[in-house]
Coordinates of C-alpha atoms and ligand atoms in Angstrom, one line a residue:
M249 CA 28.4 13.3 6.7
N250 CA 24.6 14.8 6.5
A251 CA 21.5 13.5 7.1
T252 CA 20.7 13.3 3.2
Q253 CA 23.2 10.8 3.1
E254 CA 23.0 8.8 5.9
K255 CA 20.4 8.1 8.7
L256 CA 21.3 10.3 11.7
K257 CA 20.7 7.1 13.7
V258 CA 22.6 4.9 11.1
Q259 CA 25.3 7.2 12.1
L260 CA 25.8 7.2 15.5
E261 CA 25.4 3.6 15.9
Q262 CA 28.2 3.8 13.2
A263 CA 30.3 5.9 16.0
I264 CA 28.8 3.7 18.6
V265 CA 30.4 0.6 17.3
A266 CA 34.0 2.5 15.7
A267 CA 34.4 3.3 19.8
F268 CA 34.1 -0.3 21.2
G269 CA 36.9 -1.4 18.6
A270 CA 37.1 -4.1 15.8
D271 CA 36.4 -6.7 18.0
F272 CA 32.7 -6.0 19.1
G273 CA 32.5 -5.4 15.4
G274 CA 29.3 -7.1 15.5
V275 CA 27.8 -6.3 18.2
D276 CA 24.5 -4.3 18.1
P277 CA 24.2 -1.0 19.6
I278 CA 21.0 -1.2 21.0
L279 CA 20.4 2.6 20.3
V280 CA 16.6 3.6 21.1
S281 CA 14.4 6.8 21.6
A282 CA 15.5 7.9 24.8
S283 CA 12.2 7.3 27.5
N284 CA 12.2 10.7 28.7
P285 CA 13.0 14.2 26.9
K286 CA 14.7 15.1 30.5
F287 CA 17.2 12.1 29.3
G288 CA 18.5 13.5 25.9
D289 CA 17.3 12.1 22.7
Y290 CA 19.0 8.4 22.5
Q291 CA 19.9 5.4 24.3
A292 CA 23.0 3.8 23.7
N293 CA 22.1 -0.1 26.3
V294 CA 25.0 -1.9 24.4
A295 CA 27.9 -1.9 28.0
L296 CA 24.2 -3.8 29.8
S297 CA 24.1 -6.6 27.6
L298 CA 28.2 -6.7 27.2
S299 CA 28.4 -6.9 30.9
K300 CA 28.4 -10.9 30.5
K301 CA 30.5 -11.5 28.1
L302 CA 32.5 -9.1 29.1
A303 CA 32.6 -9.8 33.2
K304 CA 32.5 -6.3 33.9
Q305 CA 30.4 -3.9 35.1
P306 CA 28.3 -2.5 32.4
R307 CA 28.8 1.3 34.3
A308 CA 32.5 0.7 33.7
I309 CA 32.7 -0.8 30.1
A310 CA 30.0 2.6 29.3
G311 CA 32.9 4.1 30.6
A312 CA 35.0 2.6 27.8
I313 CA 32.9 3.4 25.5
V314 CA 32.5 6.7 25.7
E315 CA 35.8 7.6 26.7
K316 CA 36.9 6.2 22.9
L317 CA 33.7 7.8 21.6
D318 CA 34.2 10.5 18.8
V319 CA 30.1 11.8 18.9
S320 CA 30.7 15.4 19.3
E321 CA 29.6 16.9 15.3
I322 CA 26.8 15.7 16.5
C323 CA 25.8 15.7 20.3
E324 CA 26.4 17.5 23.3
P325 CA 28.8 15.1 25.7
P326 CA 27.6 11.7 26.2
E327 CA 26.5 11.3 30.0
I328 CA 26.1 7.9 32.2
A329 CA 23.5 7.2 33.5
G330 CA 21.6 4.3 36.0
P331 CA 23.1 0.7 35.3
G332 CA 25.2 1.8 32.7
F333 CA 22.8 4.0 29.8
I334 CA 24.8 6.1 27.3
N335 CA 22.3 9.0 27.2
L336 CA 23.0 11.1 23.7
K337 CA 21.6 14.7 23.1
L338 CA 21.4 16.2 19.6
K339 CA 23.7 18.9 19.4
T340 CA 21.5 22.5 18.8
A341 CA 24.1 23.8 16.2
Y342 CA 23.5 20.3 13.9
L343 CA 19.7 20.4 14.2
E344 CA 19.9 23.5 13.0
A345 CA 22.6 22.8 10.2
Q346 CA 20.7 20.0 8.6
L347 CA 16.7 22.1 9.4
N348 CA 18.7 24.5 6.6
E349 CA 19.9 21.6 4.4
I350 CA 16.1 19.5 3.7
Q351 CA 14.7 23.5 3.6
A352 CA 16.9 23.4 0.1
D353 CA 16.1 19.8 -0.7
P354 CA 12.6 19.5 -2.9
R355 CA 12.8 15.4 -1.1
L356 CA 13.3 16.7 2.7
G357 CA 16.3 14.8 3.4
V358 CA 15.2 11.9 2.2
P359 CA 17.8 10.3 0.3
A360 CA 16.2 8.0 -2.6
A361 CA 16.8 4.2 -2.7
K362 CA 20.6 3.2 -3.6
T363 CA 19.9 0.8 -6.0
P364 CA 16.5 0.9 -7.4
K365 CA 15.0 -2.7 -8.4
R366 CA 12.2 -3.4 -10.2
E367 CA 9.1 -4.3 -7.9
I368 CA 6.2 -5.4 -8.6
V369 CA 3.2 -4.4 -6.6
D370 CA -0.4 -6.8 -7.4
F371 CA -3.1 -4.8 -5.8
S372 CA -6.9 -4.1 -6.1
S373 CA -8.2 -7.0 -8.0
P374 CA -10.9 -6.9 -7.8
N375 CA -12.8 -10.1 -10.0
I376 CA -15.2 -9.3 -13.9
A377 CA -18.8 -9.8 -13.5
K378 CA -18.8 -9.0 -10.1
E379 CA -18.8 -5.9 -7.6
M380 CA -16.2 -4.4 -5.9
H381 CA -16.5 -4.7 -2.3
V382 CA -15.0 -2.9 1.0
G383 CA -12.1 -6.0 0.9
H384 CA -11.4 -4.8 -3.0
L385 CA -10.8 -0.9 -1.6
R386 CA -8.6 -1.7 0.9
S387 CA -6.0 -3.2 -0.8
T388 CA -6.7 -0.8 -4.1
I389 CA -6.1 1.7 -0.8
I390 CA -3.3 0.2 0.8
G391 CA -1.8 -1.2 -2.2
D392 CA -2.1 2.0 -4.2
S393 CA -0.3 3.5 -1.1
I394 CA 2.8 1.6 -0.9
A395 CA 3.1 1.6 -4.8
R396 CA 3.8 5.3 -4.2
I397 CA 6.1 5.1 -1.2
L398 CA 7.9 2.7 -3.5
E399 CA 8.1 5.5 -6.6
F400 CA 9.4 8.1 -4.6
Q401 CA 12.1 5.9 -3.1
G402 CA 13.3 5.5 -7.0
H403 CA 12.0 2.2 -7.0
D404 CA 10.6 1.2 -10.5
V405 CA 7.8 0.1 -9.6
L406 CA 4.7 -1.8 -12.0
R407 CA 1.5 -1.6 -11.0
L408 CA -0.4 -4.7 -11.4
N409 CA -4.5 -5.6 -11.7
H410 CA -4.6 -8.8 -11.2
V411 CA -8.4 -8.9 -12.3
G412 CA -10.3 -12.4 -12.1
D413 CA -11.1 -12.3 -15.8
W414 CA -11.3 -15.8 -16.5
G415 CA -12.5 -19.0 -15.1
T416 CA -15.1 -21.5 -15.1
Q417 CA -17.9 -18.3 -14.0
F418 CA -17.6 -17.0 -18.0
G419 CA -19.5 -20.5 -18.9
M420 CA -21.7 -20.2 -16.7
L421 CA -22.5 -16.3 -16.9
I422 CA -22.2 -16.9 -20.9
A423 CA -24.1 -19.6 -20.9
Y424 CA -27.0 -18.2 -19.3
L425 CA -27.1 -14.9 -21.1
R426 CA -27.1 -16.6 -24.0
E427 CA -30.3 -18.1 -22.9
V428 CA -31.6 -14.8 -21.4
Y429 CA -30.1 -12.3 -22.8
P430 CA -28.7 -13.1 -26.2
D431 CA -28.4 -8.8 -27.0
A432 CA -26.7 -8.6 -23.9
L433 CA -23.7 -10.8 -25.4
T434 CA -23.6 -9.2 -28.9
T435 CA -24.2 -5.5 -28.1
A436 CA -21.6 -3.0 -26.0
N437 CA -23.1 -1.5 -22.8
A438 CA -26.7 -3.7 -23.5
L439 CA -26.2 -4.0 -19.4
D440 CA -24.7 -2.4 -16.7
I441 CA -22.8 -3.3 -13.7
G442 CA -25.7 -3.7 -11.7
D443 CA -27.1 -5.7 -14.2
L444 CA -25.1 -7.9 -15.0
V445 CA -24.2 -9.2 -10.8
S446 CA -27.6 -9.7 -10.4
F447 CA -27.6 -12.1 -14.1
Y448 CA -24.1 -13.5 -12.6
R449 CA -26.1 -14.6 -9.0
K450 CA -29.4 -15.9 -11.0
A451 CA -26.7 -18.1 -13.5
K452 CA -24.7 -19.0 -10.4
Q453 CA -27.8 -20.8 -9.1
R454 CA -29.0 -22.2 -12.3
F455 CA -25.7 -23.7 -12.1
D456 CA -26.2 -25.4 -8.7
T457 CA -29.8 -27.4 -9.8
D458 CA -29.7 -27.8 -13.6
A459 CA -27.5 -30.6 -14.5
A460 CA -27.9 -29.9 -18.0
F461 CA -27.1 -26.1 -17.5
Q462 CA -23.8 -27.3 -15.6
E463 CA -23.3 -29.6 -19.2
T464 CA -23.9 -26.6 -21.7
A465 CA -21.6 -24.1 -19.1
R466 CA -18.8 -26.5 -19.1
Q467 CA -18.9 -26.2 -22.7
E468 CA -19.0 -22.7 -23.0
V469 CA -15.9 -21.9 -21.3
V470 CA -14.3 -25.2 -23.3
R471 CA -15.4 -22.9 -26.6
L472 CA -13.7 -19.9 -24.8
Q473 CA -10.6 -21.3 -23.4
A474 CA -10.5 -22.7 -27.5
G475 CA -10.9 -18.8 -28.4
A476 CA -14.8 -19.3 -30.2
E477 CA -14.8 -16.4 -31.7
D478 CA -18.9 -15.5 -30.3
T479 CA -17.2 -16.7 -26.4
L480 CA -14.6 -15.2 -26.6
H481 CA -16.7 -11.6 -27.8
A482 CA -19.2 -12.0 -25.7
W483 CA -16.3 -13.1 -22.7
K484 CA -14.6 -9.1 -24.0
L485 CA -18.6 -7.3 -23.8
L486 CA -18.6 -8.3 -19.9
C487 CA -15.3 -7.5 -19.0
E488 CA -15.1 -4.5 -20.8
Q489 CA -18.5 -3.9 -18.6
S490 CA -17.6 -4.3 -15.5
R491 CA -14.1 -2.0 -16.7
Q492 CA -16.2 1.2 -16.6
E493 CA -17.1 0.5 -13.6
F494 CA -14.5 -0.1 -12.0
Q495 CA -12.7 2.8 -13.9
I496 CA -15.5 5.0 -11.5
I497 CA -13.6 3.8 -8.5
Y498 CA -10.3 3.9 -9.8
E499 CA -10.9 8.1 -11.1
L500 CA -12.1 8.7 -7.1
L501 CA -9.7 7.2 -5.4
D502 CA -7.2 8.9 -7.3
I503 CA -5.3 5.1 -9.1
N504 CA -3.0 4.5 -10.8
L505 CA -3.1 0.7 -12.4
T506 CA -1.8 -1.7 -15.2
E507 CA -4.5 -4.4 -16.0
R508 CA -3.0 -7.6 -16.7
G509 CA -5.9 -9.9 -15.3
E510 CA -5.4 -13.5 -15.1
S511 CA -6.5 -14.5 -18.6
F512 CA -3.1 -13.0 -20.3
Y513 CA -1.8 -16.0 -18.2
N514 CA -4.3 -17.9 -20.3
P515 CA -1.4 -19.2 -22.7
L516 CA 1.3 -20.0 -20.6
L517 CA -0.6 -22.2 -17.7
S518 CA -0.2 -25.8 -20.0
G519 CA 3.5 -24.8 -19.7
V520 CA 3.4 -24.8 -15.8
V521 CA 1.1 -28.4 -15.9
E522 CA 4.0 -30.0 -18.5
D523 CA 7.1 -28.4 -15.9
L524 CA 6.1 -29.3 -12.4
E525 CA 5.9 -32.7 -14.2
K526 CA 9.3 -32.4 -16.1
S527 CA 9.8 -31.7 -11.7
G528 CA 9.1 -35.0 -10.8
L529 CA 6.5 -33.0 -8.3
L530 CA 3.5 -33.8 -9.7
V531 CA 1.7 -36.6 -8.5
E532 CA -1.5 -37.6 -10.1
N533 CA -4.4 -38.3 -7.4
Q534 CA -8.1 -39.1 -8.7
G535 CA -7.7 -37.9 -12.1
A536 CA -6.2 -34.6 -11.0
K537 CA -3.0 -32.8 -11.3
C538 CA -1.4 -32.0 -8.2
V539 CA 1.3 -30.8 -5.6
F540 CA 1.9 -32.4 -1.8
L541 CA 2.2 -29.8 0.6
E542 CA 4.1 -29.5 3.6
G543 CA 2.9 -28.3 6.6
F544 CA -1.3 -28.3 5.2
T545 CA -3.6 -31.0 5.6
N546 CA -6.8 -31.5 5.4
R547 CA -9.4 -32.2 8.0
E548 CA -8.8 -36.1 8.4
G549 CA -5.2 -35.6 9.5
E550 CA -3.9 -36.4 5.3
P551 CA -1.7 -34.7 3.9
L552 CA -2.9 -31.4 1.9
P553 CA -1.9 -31.4 -2.1
L554 CA -2.3 -27.9 -4.0
I555 CA -4.4 -29.0 -7.0
V556 CA -2.4 -27.4 -10.5
Q557 CA -5.4 -29.5 -13.1
K558 CA -8.4 -30.3 -12.0
S559 CA -9.9 -34.1 -13.9
D560 CA -11.9 -32.2 -16.4
G561 CA -8.3 -30.3 -17.6
G562 CA -9.6 -27.2 -15.8
Y563 CA -6.8 -25.1 -14.5
N564 CA -7.2 -23.4 -11.1
Y565 CA -6.6 -20.0 -9.7
A566 CA -3.4 -20.8 -8.3
T567 CA -2.2 -22.4 -11.8
T568 CA -2.5 -19.1 -12.9
D569 CA -0.4 -17.4 -9.2
L570 CA 2.1 -20.2 -10.7
A571 CA 2.4 -18.7 -13.7
S572 CA 2.0 -15.0 -13.3
L573 CA 4.7 -15.7 -10.8
R574 CA 6.7 -17.0 -13.6
Y575 CA 6.0 -14.8 -15.9
R576 CA 7.3 -11.3 -13.4
I577 CA 10.6 -13.0 -12.6
Q578 CA 11.6 -13.7 -16.0
Q579 CA 9.8 -11.1 -18.4
D580 CA 9.2 -8.3 -15.7
Q581 CA 12.5 -8.8 -13.9
A582 CA 10.9 -8.1 -10.7
K583 CA 13.0 -8.7 -8.0
R584 CA 10.3 -8.0 -5.4
I585 CA 6.6 -9.1 -5.7
I586 CA 4.2 -7.6 -3.3
Y587 CA 0.7 -9.0 -2.8
V588 CA -1.9 -7.3 -1.5
T589 CA -5.1 -9.3 -0.6
D590 CA -6.5 -10.2 2.8
A591 CA -5.5 -12.1 5.6
G592 CA -7.7 -15.1 4.3
Q593 CA -6.1 -15.7 1.0
G594 CA -2.9 -16.3 3.6
N595 CA -3.2 -20.2 2.9
H596 CA -2.9 -19.5 -1.0
F597 CA -0.3 -17.2 -1.3
A598 CA 1.9 -19.8 1.3
Q599 CA 0.7 -22.9 -0.8
F600 CA 2.0 -22.0 -4.4
L601 CA 4.7 -19.9 -3.2
Q602 CA 6.1 -23.3 -1.6
V603 CA 5.3 -25.0 -4.2
A604 CA 6.9 -22.2 -6.5
R605 CA 10.2 -22.4 -4.3
K606 CA 10.7 -26.7 -4.3
V607 CA 10.9 -26.9 -8.4
G608 CA 13.5 -24.2 -7.6
W609 CA 11.5 -21.2 -10.1
I610 CA 12.6 -18.3 -7.4
P611 CA 16.0 -17.0 -7.6
D612 CA 17.8 -16.1 -4.1
D613 CA 17.3 -12.8 -5.4
V614 CA 13.6 -12.3 -6.1
E615 CA 11.8 -11.5 -2.7
L616 CA 8.6 -12.4 -2.5
V617 CA 5.1 -11.2 -0.4
H618 CA 2.2 -10.9 0.9
V619 CA 1.1 -8.2 2.5
P620 CA -2.0 -9.2 4.1
F621 CA -5.2 -6.9 5.8
G622 CA -7.9 -7.9 8.0
L623 CA -11.7 -7.0 6.8
V624 CA -13.5 -4.6 7.4
L625 CA -16.7 -3.8 10.0
G626 CA -20.0 -2.0 10.5
E627 CA -20.6 -0.5 13.5
D628 CA -22.2 -3.3 15.2
G629 CA -18.6 -5.2 15.0
K630 CA -20.0 -7.5 12.0
K631 CA -19.5 -7.5 8.3
F632 CA -19.0 -4.5 6.7
K633 CA -23.3 -4.8 5.1
T634 CA -25.9 -1.7 4.2
R635 CA -29.1 -2.3 6.4
S636 CA -31.1 -4.5 4.1
G637 CA -27.8 -6.8 4.8
D638 CA -27.0 -6.3 0.7
T639 CA -23.0 -5.8 0.3
V640 CA -21.8 -2.2 0.0
R641 CA -21.4 -0.9 -3.1
L642 CA -18.0 0.9 -3.4
R643 CA -19.5 3.4 -5.1
D644 CA -22.5 4.6 -3.0
L645 CA -19.2 4.2 -0.3
L646 CA -17.4 7.3 -2.2
D647 CA -20.0 8.5 -2.5
E648 CA -21.8 9.4 0.8
A649 CA -18.1 10.0 2.4
I650 CA -17.9 12.9 0.0
A651 CA -21.6 14.1 0.8
R652 CA -21.2 14.0 4.5
A653 CA -18.2 16.4 4.5
H654 CA -20.8 18.9 2.2
A655 CA -22.9 18.9 4.4
D656 CA -20.5 19.3 7.4
L657 CA -18.6 21.7 5.5
K658 CA -22.2 24.0 5.1
T659 CA -22.6 23.8 8.8
R660 CA -19.4 24.7 9.6
L661 CA -19.0 27.8 6.7
Q662 CA -22.6 29.0 8.2
E663 CA -21.3 28.7 11.9
E664 CA -17.5 30.8 10.6
E665 CA -20.5 33.2 8.8
R666 CA -18.5 32.7 5.7
Q667 CA -18.9 32.8 1.6
E668 CA -17.4 30.6 -0.4
T669 CA -18.2 29.8 -4.0
E670 CA -20.1 26.2 -5.3
E671 CA -16.7 25.0 -6.4
F672 CA -14.7 25.4 -3.2
I673 CA -17.5 23.3 -1.5
N674 CA -17.8 20.7 -3.8
E675 CA -14.0 20.7 -3.9
V676 CA -12.7 20.3 -0.4
A677 CA -15.9 18.0 0.4
R678 CA -14.5 16.1 -2.6
V679 CA -10.8 15.7 -1.0
V680 CA -11.9 15.5 2.7
G681 CA -14.5 12.9 2.2
I682 CA -11.8 10.6 -0.2
S683 CA -8.6 11.4 2.4
A684 CA -11.3 10.4 5.2
V685 CA -11.4 6.8 3.5
K686 CA -8.2 6.7 3.0
Y687 CA -6.2 7.7 6.1
A688 CA -9.1 5.9 8.3
D689 CA -8.1 2.4 6.0
L690 CA -3.9 3.4 5.8
S691 CA -3.9 4.9 9.9
Q692 CA -4.5 1.0 11.6
N693 CA -2.1 -1.2 10.8
R694 CA -3.3 -3.6 7.9
T695 CA -3.5 -7.1 9.8
S696 CA -6.0 -6.3 12.0
S697 CA -9.7 -5.3 11.4
Y698 CA -11.4 -1.7 11.2
I699 CA -14.7 -0.7 12.3
F700 CA -15.5 1.3 9.2
S701 CA -17.3 5.0 10.7
Y702 CA -18.3 7.7 8.8
D703 CA -19.0 10.1 12.1
K704 CA -14.9 8.7 13.3
M705 CA -12.9 9.7 9.9
L706 CA -14.7 12.7 8.9
D707 CA -13.8 14.0 12.9
F708 CA -11.4 17.2 13.0
K709 CA -10.0 15.5 15.8
G710 CA -7.5 13.1 16.1
N711 CA -5.5 10.5 14.1
T712 CA -8.2 11.5 10.8
A713 CA -7.0 13.3 7.5
P714 CA -9.3 16.5 8.6
Y715 CA -7.2 17.2 11.4
M716 CA -3.8 16.3 8.8
L717 CA -5.8 17.9 6.6
Y718 CA -6.4 21.5 8.6
A719 CA -2.5 21.1 9.9
Y720 CA -1.4 21.9 6.5
A721 CA -4.4 23.9 5.4
R722 CA -3.6 26.3 8.4
I723 CA -0.3 26.3 8.4
Q724 CA -1.1 27.9 4.6
G725 CA -2.9 30.6 6.0
I726 CA 0.4 31.5 8.2
S727 CA 1.2 33.0 4.9
R728 CA -1.6 34.2 3.2
K729 CA -1.7 36.1 6.6
G730 CA 1.5 37.6 7.1
D731 CA 1.8 37.6 3.2
I732 CA 4.4 35.6 3.1
N733 CA 6.2 33.5 0.4
F734 CA 7.8 30.2 1.9
K735 CA 9.5 30.0 -1.1
E736 CA 11.2 33.0 -0.2
L737 CA 12.3 33.4 3.3
G738 CA 16.0 33.0 2.6
N739 CA 18.4 30.3 3.8
N740 CA 20.4 28.8 6.7
A741 CA 18.2 30.8 9.6
V742 CA 16.9 28.3 11.3
L743 CA 17.7 29.2 14.6
L744 CA 16.2 26.7 17.7
E745 CA 15.7 28.4 21.3
H746 CA 12.5 27.0 22.4
E747 CA 11.4 23.5 24.0
T748 CA 8.6 23.3 21.1
E749 CA 10.1 24.3 18.7
L750 CA 13.1 22.1 18.6
A751 CA 11.0 19.0 19.4
L752 CA 9.6 20.0 16.2
A753 CA 13.0 19.7 14.5
K754 CA 14.1 17.0 15.7
Y755 CA 10.6 15.3 14.9
L756 CA 11.2 16.8 11.1
L757 CA 14.6 15.2 11.1
Q758 CA 12.9 11.7 10.8
L759 CA 10.8 11.4 8.1
D760 CA 13.0 9.8 6.0
E761 CA 13.6 7.1 9.1
V762 CA 10.0 6.8 8.6
I763 CA 10.0 6.3 5.2
S764 CA 12.1 3.8 5.2
S765 CA 10.6 1.7 7.7
V766 CA 7.3 1.8 5.8
E767 CA 9.4 0.4 2.5
Q768 CA 10.5 -2.5 4.5
D769 CA 8.0 -3.5 6.1
L770 CA 5.0 -2.5 3.9
L771 CA 2.9 -1.1 7.1
P772 CA 1.5 2.7 5.5
N773 CA 0.3 3.6 9.5
R774 CA 3.4 3.8 10.9
L775 CA 3.5 7.0 8.4
C776 CA 0.7 8.2 9.3
E777 CA 1.1 8.0 13.4
Y778 CA 4.6 10.4 12.2
L779 CA 1.8 12.4 9.8
Y780 CA -0.4 12.5 12.9
E781 CA 2.3 13.0 15.4
L782 CA 3.9 16.2 13.8
S783 CA 0.8 17.8 13.4
K784 CA 1.0 17.3 16.7
K785 CA 4.3 19.4 17.6
F786 CA 3.5 21.8 15.2
N787 CA 0.0 22.4 17.2
Q788 CA 2.1 22.5 20.5
F789 CA 4.5 25.1 19.1
Y790 CA 2.2 27.2 18.0
D791 CA 0.1 27.2 20.6
R792 CA -0.5 30.7 22.3
N793 CA 0.2 29.5 25.8
Q794 CA 3.0 26.4 25.0
G795 CA 4.6 27.6 22.3
V796 CA 6.3 30.8 20.8
Q797 CA 5.1 33.7 18.4
V798 CA 5.5 33.5 14.3
L799 CA 4.5 36.4 13.1
E800 CA 4.6 38.5 15.9
A801 CA 7.8 38.3 16.8
E802 CA 11.4 39.7 16.0
E803 CA 13.6 39.5 13.3
P804 CA 15.5 36.9 13.1
Q805 CA 13.3 34.4 15.0
R806 CA 10.5 35.9 12.6
T807 CA 12.7 33.6 10.0
S808 CA 13.3 31.0 11.5
R809 CA 10.0 30.3 12.5
L810 CA 8.3 30.9 9.4
V811 CA 10.5 28.4 7.9
L812 CA 9.6 25.6 10.7
C813 CA 6.6 26.3 9.3
D814 CA 7.3 25.4 5.6
L815 CA 9.2 22.8 6.5
T816 CA 6.1 21.3 8.5
A817 CA 3.5 22.2 5.9
R818 CA 6.2 20.2 3.1
T819 CA 6.6 17.3 5.2
L820 CA 2.8 16.9 5.7
K821 CA 2.2 17.3 2.2
L822 CA 4.5 15.2 0.9
G823 CA 3.4 12.0 3.9
L824 CA 0.0 12.7 2.8
S825 CA 0.6 12.3 -0.9
L826 CA 2.6 9.2 0.2
L827 CA -0.4 8.0 1.6
G828 CA -2.4 9.1 -2.4
I829 CA -3.8 12.3 -0.2
Q830 CA -4.5 15.7 -1.7
V831 CA -3.8 18.6 0.1
L832 CA -5.3 21.8 0.3
E833 CA -4.9 24.9 1.0
R834 CA -7.9 26.9 2.2
M835 CA -10.6 24.2 3.4
Ligands
LIG975 N1 -9.2 -11.2 -7.7 C1 -8.8 -11.3 -6.4 C2 -9.9 -11.5 -5.6 O1 -10.7 -11.1 -5.2 C3 -7.5 -11.1 -5.9 C4 -6.3 -11.2 -6.6 C5 -4.9 -11.2 -6.1 N2 -4.1 -11.6 -6.9 C6 -3.5 -12.8 -7.1 N3 -2.2 -12.7 -7.7 N4 -3.6 -13.7 -6.3 O2 -10.3 -11.9 -4.1

């Protein structure tokens, strides 16, 4: 068995479990990374936890386990330490063999999922006629990374853009445009998104203050829902206008998405209400159709209803989500549905999912996950805004990141007295700017809010995209300097001697564990931390004082160290690609 078949940690756990014998088959061996490399690489704490149950000293239990423990292919002879820890140290020969093996593997030792699943990632999902905001940026970046990781694992992933393209706001907007700018409803591209947003604002003002206008807007919604041709045509134009704007952002960020907006589920909404009615869960409350929820109460402490059809016959956001959920389970055959939205929508998801569960629409083998994320804050710690207090346009934000990366690069080139073409400068600035924005977002635990800072995200020091990109480019620099083709280094060359080589080697072998943990808990920041640590380990290995010589070393060390360089670069490239970040050969 090897790393590409079974994860190292799992192998060790199984060996320990086998050593306790069948009676303790269900016991967790409590295998953790060693607290100090002096003690080895892993430490099993099971003897301590079994002590009470067996009424024996933990050291005696540890002794009995070690006597039967067979890990001789992987580890040095196990040692018992302190009150009864079992310390395991990986054998150098084992590490060398593993690295030789992953050198030949394009997946770098990460096994593909044994049972690929159909998974849906519902992410980005901006609203038509409104500007995409930083919350949508987070959803887009996090959702894309999750989708990339699942795709890499071999799952069949459907990336869905649940665009807000339906509902009463269109009645309002269309009614308003009919009055003030009818051309916009018949001519393509008559407005740009900025106009659309400001018309939307004015329409909303009118709607809130003018009862007659409210009535006109309602009629317009009815016309839209009934499929009246002119209204439908106007609606399509408005959607198209927004779509073009969203597309600019998606192209800048290299995002692929299938648009399936709320309107798609419109024909299914009445069926949702009918089926809820049949199930007996539906209650009429002041003319509205609703389901009462458990665990949710209003301000007065009374049970909260989830309204699925308003008294005027209109449907809600939740009704659409119920319809889309059924569609995704029945038609798309999804086994896991992942919703990436801000944490503020937590209740919405908990509520409609509770209803779906109650009616029995969710089969046992389907998993539904809301992946919440925190806010993006300005440097003042308040909600991220422009200086004048407006919402920041994403295009401006991305352009600014690129412009700053461009200026930084120019300064650096001057300092280093380097001449580069305009084309090179633009490309590096684009990659660095976009990566910096993505990485700054992904490297935070998504559930927390973070402060958006161009200076921090573009810094070459610290846990940032430029640091990681630089580590990669530095390794490619080694190959250029030594005129070495990493692809032709030959196999079975790895030879580990120096402490920094061993540390790097062990780290390189952990990629599979990290990826499978992100696959489960959907926290891409773990992958970022791993890549950051890896870059640091590489820099120690390559450090003139602490580390080893590479190009200047004698054979066979030289080739072995070049293989370590290549494996590090390939791991960085693969890992970054799973975060949606492109590498640069030179920067
Ligand atoms: N359009 C929503 C928003 O802007 C996000 C939709 C998320 N997906 C869903 N199935 N509800 O907040």
